[in-house]
Amino acid sequence: MSYKPLSNEDDYPLDKDEGARTTPLEHFGSVDEDDELSDDTAKKVFVDEKDGGNGDHELSKSIGNVGPGFRIARYILTAMIFLTVAGLITGSIVLIITSPSCSPKLNWWQTSVIYQVYPQSFQDSGSGNTSGYGDLNGIRSRLDYLKDLGVEAIWLNPIYASPMVDNGYDVSDYRAINPRYGTMGDFHNLLSAVHQKNMRLLLDFVPNHTSDQHKWFQMCVANNSQHFCDYYVWRDSDSFGGPPNNWLSIFGGSAWTYVEAKDQYYLHQFYPEQPDLNYRNKNVKEEIKNILEYWLDMGIDGFRVDAVPFLLEDKEFRNESTNPDYNGTNPFDELIHNYTQNVLGVHAIVQEWRETVDCYSDSDDEKVFIGEVYSSVDTVMEYYGTKKDEFDFPFNFILIDTEAWNATAVREAIKEWWGALPKDAWSNWVLGNHDNPRIGTRVGLNLARALNMLLLTLPGTATSYYGDEIGMTNLEDLPVDGYDERDAERTPMQWNAEENAGFSNSTPWVPVVANYTTVNVEVQTNNNQSMLELYRMLVHLRKNEALKYARFNLLNTSENVIGYRRDKPDADNVAIVLINFANFAITEDISALEHVPKERKFRIAVSTWLNRTEIVDNAAVELGPFEGVVLLATL
Ligand code: GLC
C-alpha cells in the first residue's frame, strides 16, 4: 500500500469557502461525523503505513481529517461509483429481459440428414475387383447427387476385408478395404471428396464378432494359440456331449459350433462364420480400441456401432428361459435373451469407446457415435448413458417395428419414444435399413411419401436408407439360392431407365427391381412433383429454424391425422405438420387445438403432392388422401 504524501504547497486543496490556502494541519481539521472512515480505520491505516516505514504519518491523518474540498470530491466520486454500479445493474437487467432467449448451439450431426449407403449396391464404377458390385469410386462419383439432395452425412455399411458371408459384417481385417470395393487409396479419395463438399463420412464398426477367417480366429483354430483362443468364447460340451447350453443364434440353430481340433464349442450369436469376441479379455478391448483409433486418425467423422446388445454374455453361461409369449414365427424368439443381450458390463464397454472417440472430437469438429440396439424402448434409452457418456443416440427403430400403419398406431409409437427419451437426449428417426423390408414395400408408395415427410420433420436426426428418397421397393422374386432374404431390400440403386438402372455395366450381383424404368433418379429429377423432389424440398426445409430444434408438441388432431407443432425456442418460427394416414380426404380444424398459435396465418411450405403453396388460416385445413402438409406461420 502506498499513498503519495502531500509535500508541496501546490498540492494543498483550495478551501472553497475561504478561498485561502491552508497548511496541511490546519486544513485537515477534525473528523466529521459523517466521514466514512472511523477513527479506528484511520488508525489502522496509520499503523499500516507506519509499519511500512515510509513516513506517511501526515497522509494517514488525511484519511480521517479531510477538509470540505476533499469531502466534496469524495461525495462526487462516491455518487459516480454508485451511479455507475446502478447503471450497470439496470443495463444488465434490461439486456436479459429484452434479448431473445438463446437457442442451443447444434452440432452437425444434429442438423444433418444421415444417408445410409450400402456400398455394394450404390454404384459400380468398374474399379473394384468384382464387376456387378458397387465400389468406393462409384460412391465418389455420386456425391454431387447427395449434395444436391441436401444430405450432409453418409454412413457406409462395412467396407472392410471380408469373405462376405454376411455382406461385410464378417470382418477378416478391420484395417483393410475389401478389394471388391477398391483400395485404401480409393477410400482416402472418397473421404477427402466428402470433406471437400463439406459433408461427413461415418463408418460401420463391427465389434461383436469377427469373421472365422480373421487371423485371430485362425491363430486359435489352425495354430492352436491359447493367446488368440482367449479372444473368443470357448466352452466344453455339456454332460451329454451337446452344446454347452441352450443359447440360440439369431440366424437359426444353436449359438455354438463344435471344433474337433479343440474338442470345444465356440459362441456365435450370428452366423457360425462370425465367432463372438470375448470382451472379458482385456487384450480384445485393447485391439478394438486401436482399430477405432486407426480410422479416427484417418479423419472419419464417426461410427455406427453394430449389434451392441450382444457384446457380453452371462459369466456363468446359464440356460435362457423359454418365452411364454412366443408366437411361433421366429424360433429365436422362443427364449428370453437375458443372458446374451444387454448383459451387465456392456455399458462400461460402450463408455470406454466413447471416451476414445471423444479424444478426437472438438467443439468445431465433433465425431458422432451411434449405436444399433434392437431392444425395448426403455433398454434402448439406457444407451444414451446416464451421464450422456455412451452414444450420441442409439438408433430409434420404433417406426421400423411398427406393424399397423394407421395414424393411431404411429402416434402411439411416436409418443412412446418421445416420452421415454431422457432429458436433454437428442432424438432420431429411421424408416428403413438394410435389415428390414423397404418402407415403400411395407406401406405402399402413397403413404411412403407421407412417411418421408414424417421422418424429415419429427424432432431429431433423420437417417434415410439409400433409394427410399425415390420410393424404391423390395425385389419380389429374389432367387432363393445364394442370397440372404434381406438382399431383397439391398438391390441396386435405380439411377435411370438404362440397362441395370445405370448402376453397373455388368450384371448386378442381385437383380434390379423391375420398376426401375419409372422409379429412378433421372425420371424423378425431371418431374417437379416426384417423391425425389418432395424429399429434396423437405431436407432443405429442415434448415428452417422452426424445424431445427428439439421442440415438439403432438396436436390433438382427428383419428386419421397425425399433427404436431415444431418451433424455435423464441416461438416466432412455428411449423405445424399435418399428415393424413387415410385413403380419403379429411378436413382438419386446427383452430381450437392446443399449441396452434391463434391469430396467425400459415403458408403451406410443402405438401406431399407438391401441388399447393397457398396461405391457409388457422381453421380448416383440407388434406387429400395420404396427404401431408408442413405449414409455416407467416410473420
Ligand atoms: C447387424 C447388421 C446386420 C448383420 C448383423 C450381424 O444387425 O445390421 O446386417 O447381419 O449385425 O453383424
XYZ file of C-alpha atoms and ligand atoms in Angstrom:
647
model
C 0.000 0.000 0.000
C 1.449 3.489 -0.681
C -0.097 6.867 -0.658
C 1.569 9.874 -2.148
C 2.449 12.269 0.720
C 1.255 15.854 0.368
C 4.570 17.539 0.263
C 4.224 20.504 -1.963
C 2.247 23.669 -1.330
C 0.623 23.469 -4.717
C -0.839 20.154 -3.813
C -2.842 21.544 -0.912
C -6.525 21.640 -1.743
C -8.208 25.009 -2.098
C -10.755 25.682 0.617
C -13.882 26.535 -1.282
C -15.416 28.811 1.400
C -12.382 30.737 2.400
C -10.591 30.731 -0.861
C -7.313 30.581 1.012
C -4.625 28.049 1.102
C -4.279 26.185 4.336
C -1.367 24.300 5.705
C -1.883 20.616 5.872
C -2.541 20.518 9.544
C -4.920 23.449 9.568
C -6.739 22.084 6.602
C -7.345 18.598 7.859
C -9.149 19.799 10.957
C -11.250 17.279 12.875
C -13.049 14.189 11.649
C -16.614 14.822 10.532
C -19.339 12.626 11.942
C -20.357 11.543 8.504
C -16.860 10.744 7.341
C -16.848 7.201 6.097
C -13.702 6.112 7.834
C -13.909 5.752 11.567
C -11.108 6.669 13.904
C -10.315 3.076 14.219
C -9.993 2.725 10.489
C -7.844 5.747 10.251
C -5.649 4.395 12.964
C -5.415 1.117 11.225
C -4.256 2.818 8.044
C -1.871 4.880 10.030
C -0.384 1.821 11.664
C -0.066 0.080 8.367
C 1.703 2.985 6.855
C 3.884 3.415 9.829
C 4.880 -0.147 9.662
C 5.704 0.448 6.086
C 8.298 2.924 7.302
C 7.520 5.461 4.607
C 6.993 8.434 6.901
C 3.402 8.807 5.745
C 2.125 9.884 9.079
C 0.571 13.065 7.635
C -1.216 11.189 4.950
C -2.748 8.704 7.285
C -4.307 11.562 9.113
C -5.642 12.970 5.925
C -7.902 9.979 5.645
C -9.659 10.780 8.845
C -9.397 14.526 8.857
C -10.498 15.647 5.408
C -11.352 19.246 4.531
C -14.501 20.344 2.621
C -12.816 20.214 -0.835
C -11.786 16.641 -0.326
C -15.175 15.838 1.084
C -16.957 17.221 -1.958
C -14.624 15.364 -4.271
C -15.274 12.210 -2.306
C -19.031 12.704 -2.418
C -18.874 13.217 -6.146
C -16.708 10.158 -6.557
C -18.972 8.038 -4.358
C -22.020 9.267 -6.241
C -20.348 8.462 -9.532
C -19.440 4.957 -8.401
C -22.946 4.430 -7.128
C -24.492 5.675 -10.352
C -22.149 3.526 -12.450
C -22.944 0.372 -10.467
C -26.671 1.112 -10.538
C -26.431 1.790 -14.262
C -24.628 -1.472 -14.872
C -27.165 -3.482 -12.888
C -30.126 -1.824 -14.628
C -28.450 -2.275 -18.010
C -27.902 -5.983 -17.400
C -31.494 -6.472 -16.287
C -32.792 -4.687 -19.390
C -30.493 -6.771 -21.585
C -31.650 -10.032 -20.038
C -35.300 -9.082 -20.425
C -35.117 -7.762 -23.964
C -32.613 -10.119 -25.572
C -34.119 -13.177 -27.313
C -33.798 -16.424 -25.361
C -30.786 -18.028 -26.929
C -31.141 -21.243 -28.885
C -28.733 -24.029 -28.071
C -25.848 -24.475 -30.495
C -26.432 -27.602 -32.537
C -23.771 -29.987 -33.777
C -23.552 -31.039 -37.428
C -24.934 -34.477 -36.632
C -27.999 -32.866 -35.121
C -28.800 -30.793 -38.183
C -27.700 -33.204 -40.927
C -29.693 -35.960 -42.523
C -27.684 -39.195 -42.454
C -27.868 -41.116 -45.714
C -27.093 -44.825 -45.497
C -25.164 -46.196 -48.462
C -24.993 -49.930 -48.974
C -21.657 -49.953 -50.820
C -22.186 -52.999 -52.964
C -25.455 -51.640 -54.317
C -24.904 -47.934 -54.853
C -22.739 -47.501 -57.950
C -20.331 -49.777 -59.762
C -17.569 -47.658 -61.310
C -15.732 -50.727 -62.541
C -12.756 -50.071 -60.273
C -13.408 -52.725 -57.638
C -12.086 -56.213 -58.356
C -15.515 -57.777 -58.954
C -17.850 -56.476 -61.606
C -21.505 -56.047 -60.824
C -20.754 -54.796 -57.314
C -20.779 -51.192 -56.205
C -17.466 -49.667 -55.131
C -15.906 -46.664 -53.409
C -15.142 -44.774 -56.614
C -18.753 -45.311 -57.599
C -19.908 -43.674 -54.383
C -17.499 -40.792 -55.008
C -18.954 -40.285 -58.471
C -22.397 -39.796 -56.938
C -21.501 -37.233 -54.290
C -22.991 -34.376 -56.312
C -26.316 -36.168 -56.254
C -26.144 -36.497 -52.470
C -25.025 -32.923 -52.010
C -27.886 -31.696 -54.128
C -30.283 -33.872 -52.174
C -29.177 -31.903 -49.120
C -27.980 -34.830 -47.024
C -24.812 -33.942 -45.186
C -23.588 -37.193 -43.704
C -23.045 -40.579 -45.316
C -22.913 -43.819 -43.367
C -21.291 -46.705 -45.224
C -22.126 -50.296 -44.371
C -18.898 -52.280 -43.770
C -16.194 -51.790 -46.377
C -13.508 -53.904 -44.666
C -11.855 -57.064 -45.942
C -14.374 -59.858 -45.570
C -15.283 -63.259 -47.010
C -18.784 -61.727 -47.332
C -20.755 -64.454 -45.630
C -22.827 -61.661 -44.061
C -22.139 -58.988 -46.677
C -19.230 -57.474 -44.810
C -20.440 -57.934 -41.232
C -17.921 -60.775 -41.045
C -14.678 -58.808 -40.969
C -11.397 -60.589 -41.682
C -9.215 -57.476 -41.436
C -10.501 -54.308 -39.794
C -7.685 -52.220 -41.255
C -8.042 -53.248 -44.895
C -10.508 -52.300 -47.611
C -12.431 -55.092 -49.283
C -10.899 -55.289 -52.805
C -14.427 -55.652 -54.131
C -14.907 -52.002 -53.143
C -11.458 -50.738 -54.170
C -8.242 -49.810 -52.431
C -7.194 -47.800 -49.415
C -6.261 -45.069 -51.894
C -9.854 -45.076 -53.150
C -11.036 -44.745 -49.581
C -8.776 -41.735 -48.965
C -10.064 -40.143 -52.163
C -13.641 -40.702 -51.110
C -13.050 -39.298 -47.648
C -11.401 -36.151 -48.924
C -14.030 -35.655 -51.644
C -16.749 -35.936 -48.996
C -14.972 -33.390 -46.808
C -14.392 -31.045 -49.730
C -18.125 -30.952 -50.193
C -18.499 -30.128 -46.538
C -20.144 -33.450 -45.860
C -19.237 -36.176 -43.324
C -18.397 -39.836 -43.608
C -19.361 -42.426 -40.988
C -18.137 -45.998 -40.903
C -19.805 -49.140 -39.660
C -17.946 -50.575 -36.699
C -18.453 -54.314 -36.140
C -17.053 -55.164 -32.710
C -19.196 -58.071 -31.524
C -17.670 -60.688 -33.809
C -15.029 -61.201 -36.463
C -15.014 -63.462 -39.487
C -13.825 -67.004 -38.848
C -11.179 -66.080 -41.440
C -9.783 -63.331 -39.235
C -6.184 -64.058 -38.262
C -7.086 -64.063 -34.560
C -9.530 -66.910 -35.049
C -7.198 -68.687 -37.428
C -4.314 -68.405 -34.956
C -6.553 -70.167 -32.474
C -8.024 -72.976 -34.554
C -5.178 -73.568 -37.014
C -2.182 -72.692 -34.838
C -3.690 -73.605 -31.504
C -2.540 -70.344 -29.932
C -4.093 -70.073 -26.471
C -3.465 -66.335 -26.533
C -5.750 -65.956 -29.559
C -8.233 -68.617 -28.480
C -8.911 -66.353 -25.496
C -10.074 -63.676 -27.940
C -13.205 -65.757 -28.445
C -15.728 -67.563 -26.247
C -14.947 -71.296 -25.982
C -16.741 -73.860 -23.809
C -16.749 -77.596 -23.283
C -19.774 -79.615 -24.308
C -22.492 -80.288 -21.752
C -22.579 -83.609 -19.906
C -24.450 -85.266 -22.810
C -21.811 -84.225 -25.349
C -24.037 -81.490 -26.815
C -23.578 -77.683 -26.954
C -22.673 -76.027 -23.630
C -26.157 -74.518 -23.152
C -29.407 -73.662 -24.965
C -28.358 -70.311 -26.431
C -29.594 -69.609 -29.965
C -28.139 -67.873 -32.989
C -30.221 -65.051 -34.476
C -29.705 -66.660 -37.867
C -31.040 -70.021 -36.702
C -29.963 -73.044 -34.684
C -27.616 -73.234 -31.736
C -25.262 -70.342 -30.984
C -22.471 -72.895 -30.518
C -20.306 -74.628 -33.124
C -18.047 -77.558 -32.306
C -14.377 -77.591 -33.380
C -12.913 -81.053 -33.317
C -9.285 -79.967 -33.073
C -10.070 -78.213 -29.813
C -12.825 -80.541 -28.700
C -14.755 -77.439 -27.692
C -17.556 -75.184 -28.882
C -17.232 -71.509 -29.786
C -20.015 -68.956 -29.462
C -21.535 -67.146 -32.447
C -24.721 -65.181 -31.967
C -24.977 -64.652 -35.727
C -23.658 -66.979 -38.474
C -21.179 -69.735 -37.476
C -18.675 -67.837 -39.636
C -18.985 -64.905 -37.207
C -17.406 -66.013 -33.896
C -18.202 -63.691 -30.975
C -15.287 -61.813 -29.456
C -14.580 -62.206 -25.762
C -14.850 -58.801 -24.100
C -13.839 -60.247 -20.763
C -10.335 -60.372 -22.236
C -8.517 -57.061 -21.905
C -6.384 -57.783 -24.983
C -9.537 -57.819 -27.085
C -10.571 -54.471 -25.664
C -7.182 -53.032 -26.474
C -7.186 -54.372 -30.044
C -10.640 -52.970 -30.715
C -9.728 -49.600 -29.251
C -6.715 -49.461 -31.562
C -8.966 -50.157 -34.536
C -11.240 -47.275 -33.576
C -8.188 -45.036 -33.345
C -6.885 -46.251 -36.688
C -9.950 -44.920 -38.521
C -10.307 -41.823 -36.384
C -6.679 -40.968 -37.150
C -7.594 -41.178 -40.803
C -10.188 -38.454 -40.266
C -13.532 -40.217 -40.460
C -16.398 -38.391 -38.753
C -17.945 -41.086 -36.634
C -19.213 -44.627 -36.291
C -22.400 -46.602 -36.374
C -21.748 -49.474 -33.952
C -23.132 -52.869 -34.924
C -25.009 -55.345 -32.706
C -24.324 -53.556 -29.406
C -26.529 -55.602 -27.031
C -24.621 -58.793 -27.884
C -21.183 -57.693 -26.704
C -21.177 -59.641 -23.434
C -22.757 -62.846 -22.192
C -23.596 -64.255 -18.810
C -20.417 -65.168 -16.939
C -21.948 -68.416 -15.742
C -23.328 -69.409 -19.150
C -26.757 -70.173 -17.708
C -29.537 -71.514 -19.925
C -32.008 -68.893 -21.093
C -35.613 -69.448 -20.080
C -38.427 -70.045 -22.517
C -40.534 -67.134 -23.648
C -44.161 -67.560 -22.516
C -45.262 -65.072 -25.227
C -43.619 -66.919 -28.103
C -45.890 -66.678 -31.160
C -44.339 -69.480 -33.178
C -42.912 -67.360 -36.010
C -39.194 -66.981 -35.337
C -37.540 -69.806 -33.347
C -35.029 -67.291 -31.972
C -37.901 -65.734 -30.005
C -38.557 -68.987 -28.170
C -36.134 -67.866 -25.476
C -35.833 -64.734 -23.374
C -32.348 -63.464 -24.162
C -31.428 -62.024 -20.825
C -28.114 -63.916 -20.630
C -26.905 -62.968 -24.110
C -28.195 -59.434 -24.642
C -27.703 -56.206 -22.676
C -25.784 -58.100 -20.019
C -24.261 -56.148 -17.147
C -20.975 -54.639 -18.321
C -21.997 -53.740 -21.872
C -22.484 -50.091 -20.941
C -18.995 -49.867 -19.493
C -17.577 -51.100 -22.804
C -19.548 -48.516 -24.762
C -18.389 -45.797 -22.365
C -14.759 -46.720 -22.950
C -15.210 -46.493 -26.708
C -16.996 -43.207 -26.297
C -14.025 -41.856 -24.377
C -11.745 -42.879 -27.221
C -13.983 -41.221 -29.798
C -14.256 -38.084 -27.667
C -10.484 -37.697 -27.724
C -10.849 -36.958 -31.428
C -13.788 -34.579 -31.045
C -13.569 -30.885 -30.562
C -16.386 -28.387 -30.474
C -15.879 -27.352 -34.109
C -15.383 -30.859 -35.364
C -17.437 -33.311 -33.393
C -17.372 -37.029 -34.055
C -20.659 -38.841 -33.875
C -21.196 -42.168 -32.148
C -24.386 -44.074 -32.947
C -25.458 -47.483 -31.691
C -27.503 -50.249 -33.274
C -29.695 -51.542 -30.468
C -32.800 -53.584 -31.198
C -34.373 -53.830 -27.740
C -37.318 -52.474 -25.769
C -37.579 -48.676 -25.850
C -36.524 -48.359 -22.203
C -33.476 -50.549 -22.769
C -32.537 -48.597 -25.891
C -32.688 -45.331 -23.938
C -30.111 -46.630 -21.488
C -27.546 -46.417 -24.280
C -27.544 -42.629 -24.144
C -25.652 -43.253 -20.902
C -26.682 -41.940 -17.509
C -24.134 -39.167 -17.916
C -24.617 -38.822 -21.672
C -21.413 -40.803 -21.893
C -22.447 -43.517 -24.350
C -23.997 -42.961 -27.779
C -24.958 -39.578 -29.163
C -28.011 -41.605 -29.975
C -28.946 -45.248 -30.273
C -30.928 -45.721 -33.482
C -34.644 -45.345 -32.980
C -36.259 -48.345 -34.679
C -39.757 -47.704 -33.402
C -41.018 -46.840 -36.905
C -39.319 -49.950 -38.270
C -41.011 -52.104 -35.661
C -44.419 -50.531 -36.342
C -46.721 -53.052 -37.943
C -50.033 -51.220 -38.126
C -49.581 -48.216 -40.366
C -52.519 -46.172 -39.175
C -52.348 -42.761 -37.521
C -53.282 -44.112 -34.084
C -50.520 -46.731 -34.011
C -47.899 -44.361 -35.378
C -48.941 -41.615 -32.942
C -48.617 -44.089 -30.069
C -45.180 -45.145 -31.293
C -44.013 -41.538 -31.502
C -45.403 -40.821 -28.039
C -43.738 -43.866 -26.594
C -40.317 -42.900 -27.932
C -40.632 -39.205 -27.119
C -41.978 -39.949 -23.655
C -39.108 -42.291 -22.830
C -36.359 -40.029 -24.201
C -34.115 -38.939 -21.303
C -33.948 -35.227 -20.523
C -31.657 -33.384 -22.937
C -31.081 -36.511 -25.031
C -31.135 -35.954 -28.794
C -33.815 -37.832 -30.674
C -33.547 -39.569 -34.054
C -35.810 -41.389 -36.506
C -35.321 -44.186 -39.012
C -37.753 -45.634 -41.563
C -35.634 -48.276 -43.197
C -32.273 -50.004 -43.402
C -30.518 -52.999 -44.949
C -32.046 -55.445 -42.467
C -35.719 -54.650 -42.995
C -38.153 -54.560 -45.912
C -38.198 -51.168 -47.572
C -40.752 -48.613 -46.422
C -42.148 -48.428 -49.979
C -42.931 -52.146 -49.743
C -44.233 -52.041 -46.208
C -46.724 -49.204 -46.722
C -47.053 -48.577 -50.453
C -45.762 -45.556 -52.323
C -48.554 -43.124 -51.410
C -48.056 -43.452 -47.692
C -44.280 -43.693 -48.166
C -44.329 -40.103 -49.421
C -46.135 -39.016 -46.281
C -43.762 -41.027 -44.101
C -40.766 -39.327 -45.655
C -42.404 -36.108 -44.500
C -42.824 -37.587 -41.022
C -39.191 -38.738 -40.913
C -37.843 -35.380 -42.005
C -39.995 -33.172 -39.785
C -40.001 -35.029 -36.458
C -37.527 -33.579 -33.952
C -34.037 -35.051 -34.155
C -31.634 -36.538 -36.668
C -33.189 -38.415 -39.599
C -31.429 -41.392 -41.167
C -32.520 -42.474 -44.648
C -31.763 -45.696 -46.427
C -30.473 -45.195 -49.992
C -33.266 -45.290 -52.552
C -36.024 -44.512 -50.060
C -35.974 -40.953 -51.399
C -37.310 -42.218 -54.747
C -39.574 -44.896 -53.290
C -37.549 -47.983 -54.140
C -39.270 -51.238 -53.205
C -38.112 -54.750 -52.336
C -37.228 -57.261 -55.005
C -40.231 -59.577 -55.051
C -38.690 -62.547 -56.810
C -35.328 -62.815 -55.082
C -33.645 -66.028 -56.259
C -33.572 -68.491 -53.397
C -30.094 -69.878 -53.924
C -27.068 -67.925 -52.811
C -28.995 -64.985 -51.396
C -29.847 -63.761 -47.949
C -33.548 -62.937 -47.783
C -32.552 -59.403 -46.723
C -30.902 -58.944 -50.121
C -34.399 -58.145 -51.396
C -34.024 -54.679 -49.828
C -30.390 -54.293 -50.925
C -30.936 -54.125 -54.676
C -29.014 -51.758 -56.992
C -29.734 -48.063 -56.733
C -32.076 -47.070 -59.518
C -30.371 -44.174 -61.276
C -32.052 -44.203 -64.669
C -34.033 -46.314 -67.131
C -30.961 -47.692 -68.887
C -29.733 -51.247 -68.578
C -29.077 -52.266 -64.969
C -30.686 -48.980 -63.896
C -27.415 -47.119 -64.505
C -25.876 -48.978 -61.578
C -23.354 -51.074 -63.499
C -22.186 -52.028 -66.969
C -22.111 -55.650 -65.822
C -24.786 -57.906 -64.461
C -25.501 -56.680 -60.923
C -24.827 -59.034 -58.003
C -28.556 -59.064 -57.264
C -31.284 -58.287 -59.813
C -32.554 -54.736 -60.200
C -36.206 -54.247 -59.191
C -38.380 -54.231 -62.303
C -39.964 -50.827 -61.631
C -36.613 -49.084 -62.305
C -37.821 -47.757 -65.648
C -40.192 -45.398 -63.849
C -38.854 -45.367 -60.290
C -35.434 -43.837 -60.822
C -33.429 -40.721 -60.060
C -33.388 -39.377 -63.603
C -37.126 -39.610 -64.192
C -37.861 -38.107 -60.795
C -35.362 -35.277 -61.210
C -37.279 -34.217 -64.295
C -40.620 -34.345 -62.543
C -41.245 -31.495 -60.157
C -43.925 -33.435 -58.293
C -41.901 -36.602 -57.753
C -41.046 -38.232 -54.451
C -37.424 -37.254 -55.015
C -38.406 -33.613 -55.378
C -40.514 -33.895 -52.216
C -37.589 -35.411 -50.336
C -35.211 -32.710 -51.537
C -37.614 -29.944 -50.521
C -38.142 -31.442 -47.092
C -34.421 -31.811 -46.454
C -33.914 -28.183 -47.378
C -36.904 -27.133 -45.278
C -35.179 -28.634 -42.246
C -32.883 -25.610 -42.322
C -35.868 -23.521 -41.255
C -35.424 -22.507 -37.628
C -38.830 -23.905 -36.702
C -37.708 -27.420 -37.604
C -34.183 -27.462 -36.232
C -34.526 -27.678 -32.500
C -35.755 -30.406 -30.214
C -39.109 -28.769 -29.622
C -42.195 -30.758 -30.327
C -45.862 -30.934 -29.303
C -48.267 -33.517 -30.602
C -51.625 -31.997 -31.541
C -54.908 -33.494 -30.592
C -55.973 -33.997 -34.195
C -58.720 -36.261 -35.534
C -58.300 -40.025 -35.601
C -56.651 -40.439 -39.010
C -54.389 -37.433 -38.859
C -51.077 -37.039 -37.073
C -50.327 -33.416 -36.287
C -47.566 -31.687 -34.395
C -46.077 -28.324 -33.733
C -42.384 -27.576 -34.129
C -40.825 -24.296 -33.168
C -37.754 -22.398 -32.255
C -37.291 -21.530 -28.587
C -38.246 -17.870 -29.123
C -41.571 -19.055 -30.600
C -41.568 -16.713 -33.606
C -40.875 -19.529 -36.026
C -43.631 -22.071 -35.834
C -44.350 -25.023 -38.090
C -47.420 -27.212 -37.968
C -47.219 -30.612 -39.650
C -50.405 -32.484 -40.536
C -50.361 -35.949 -42.108
C -53.460 -37.770 -43.255
C -52.979 -41.546 -42.994
C -56.364 -42.308 -44.537
C -57.060 -43.065 -48.189
C -59.826 -40.441 -48.194
C -59.834 -36.661 -47.836
C -60.157 -35.105 -44.382
C -60.729 -31.541 -43.272
C -58.778 -30.908 -40.106
C -59.924 -27.979 -37.986
C -56.861 -26.814 -36.138
C -58.260 -23.538 -34.786
C -59.164 -24.859 -31.364
C -56.168 -27.131 -30.909
C -53.785 -26.529 -28.087
C -50.296 -25.456 -29.324
C -51.630 -23.962 -32.562
C -50.912 -20.234 -32.320
C -54.074 -18.209 -32.626
C -54.385 -15.219 -34.911
C -51.545 -16.358 -37.135
C -51.830 -17.278 -40.737
C -49.910 -20.185 -42.225
C -48.367 -20.812 -45.590
C -48.132 -24.334 -46.966
C -44.362 -24.688 -47.271
C -44.522 -28.246 -48.651
C -47.373 -30.605 -49.403
C -46.640 -34.246 -50.178
C -48.210 -33.945 -53.644
C -46.245 -30.744 -54.261
C -49.253 -29.024 -55.753
C -50.168 -26.461 -53.094
C -48.480 -23.406 -51.663
C -51.485 -21.378 -50.585
C -51.935 -19.415 -47.393
C -54.343 -21.090 -45.014
C -55.884 -19.538 -41.950
C -55.623 -21.479 -38.758
C -59.036 -23.069 -39.081
C -59.944 -25.768 -41.564
C -57.112 -27.409 -43.457
C -58.091 -29.697 -46.296
C -55.986 -32.823 -46.622
C -56.246 -35.173 -49.591
C -55.845 -38.972 -49.236
C -52.436 -39.764 -47.698
C -51.554 -36.114 -47.929
C -49.213 -34.368 -45.550
C -48.515 -30.650 -45.295
C -45.943 -28.564 -43.484
C -47.424 -25.204 -42.543
C -45.151 -22.331 -41.617
C -46.579 -19.448 -39.646
C -46.357 -16.225 -41.606
C -44.964 -13.346 -39.535
C -26.329 -56.016 -37.631
C -26.319 -55.720 -39.101
C -26.743 -56.928 -39.845
C -25.794 -58.034 -39.542
C -25.686 -58.265 -38.051
C -24.532 -59.139 -37.713
O -27.586 -56.244 -37.150
O -27.148 -54.625 -39.362
O -26.827 -56.701 -41.216
O -26.193 -59.203 -40.168
O -25.467 -57.058 -37.351
O -23.344 -58.450 -37.878
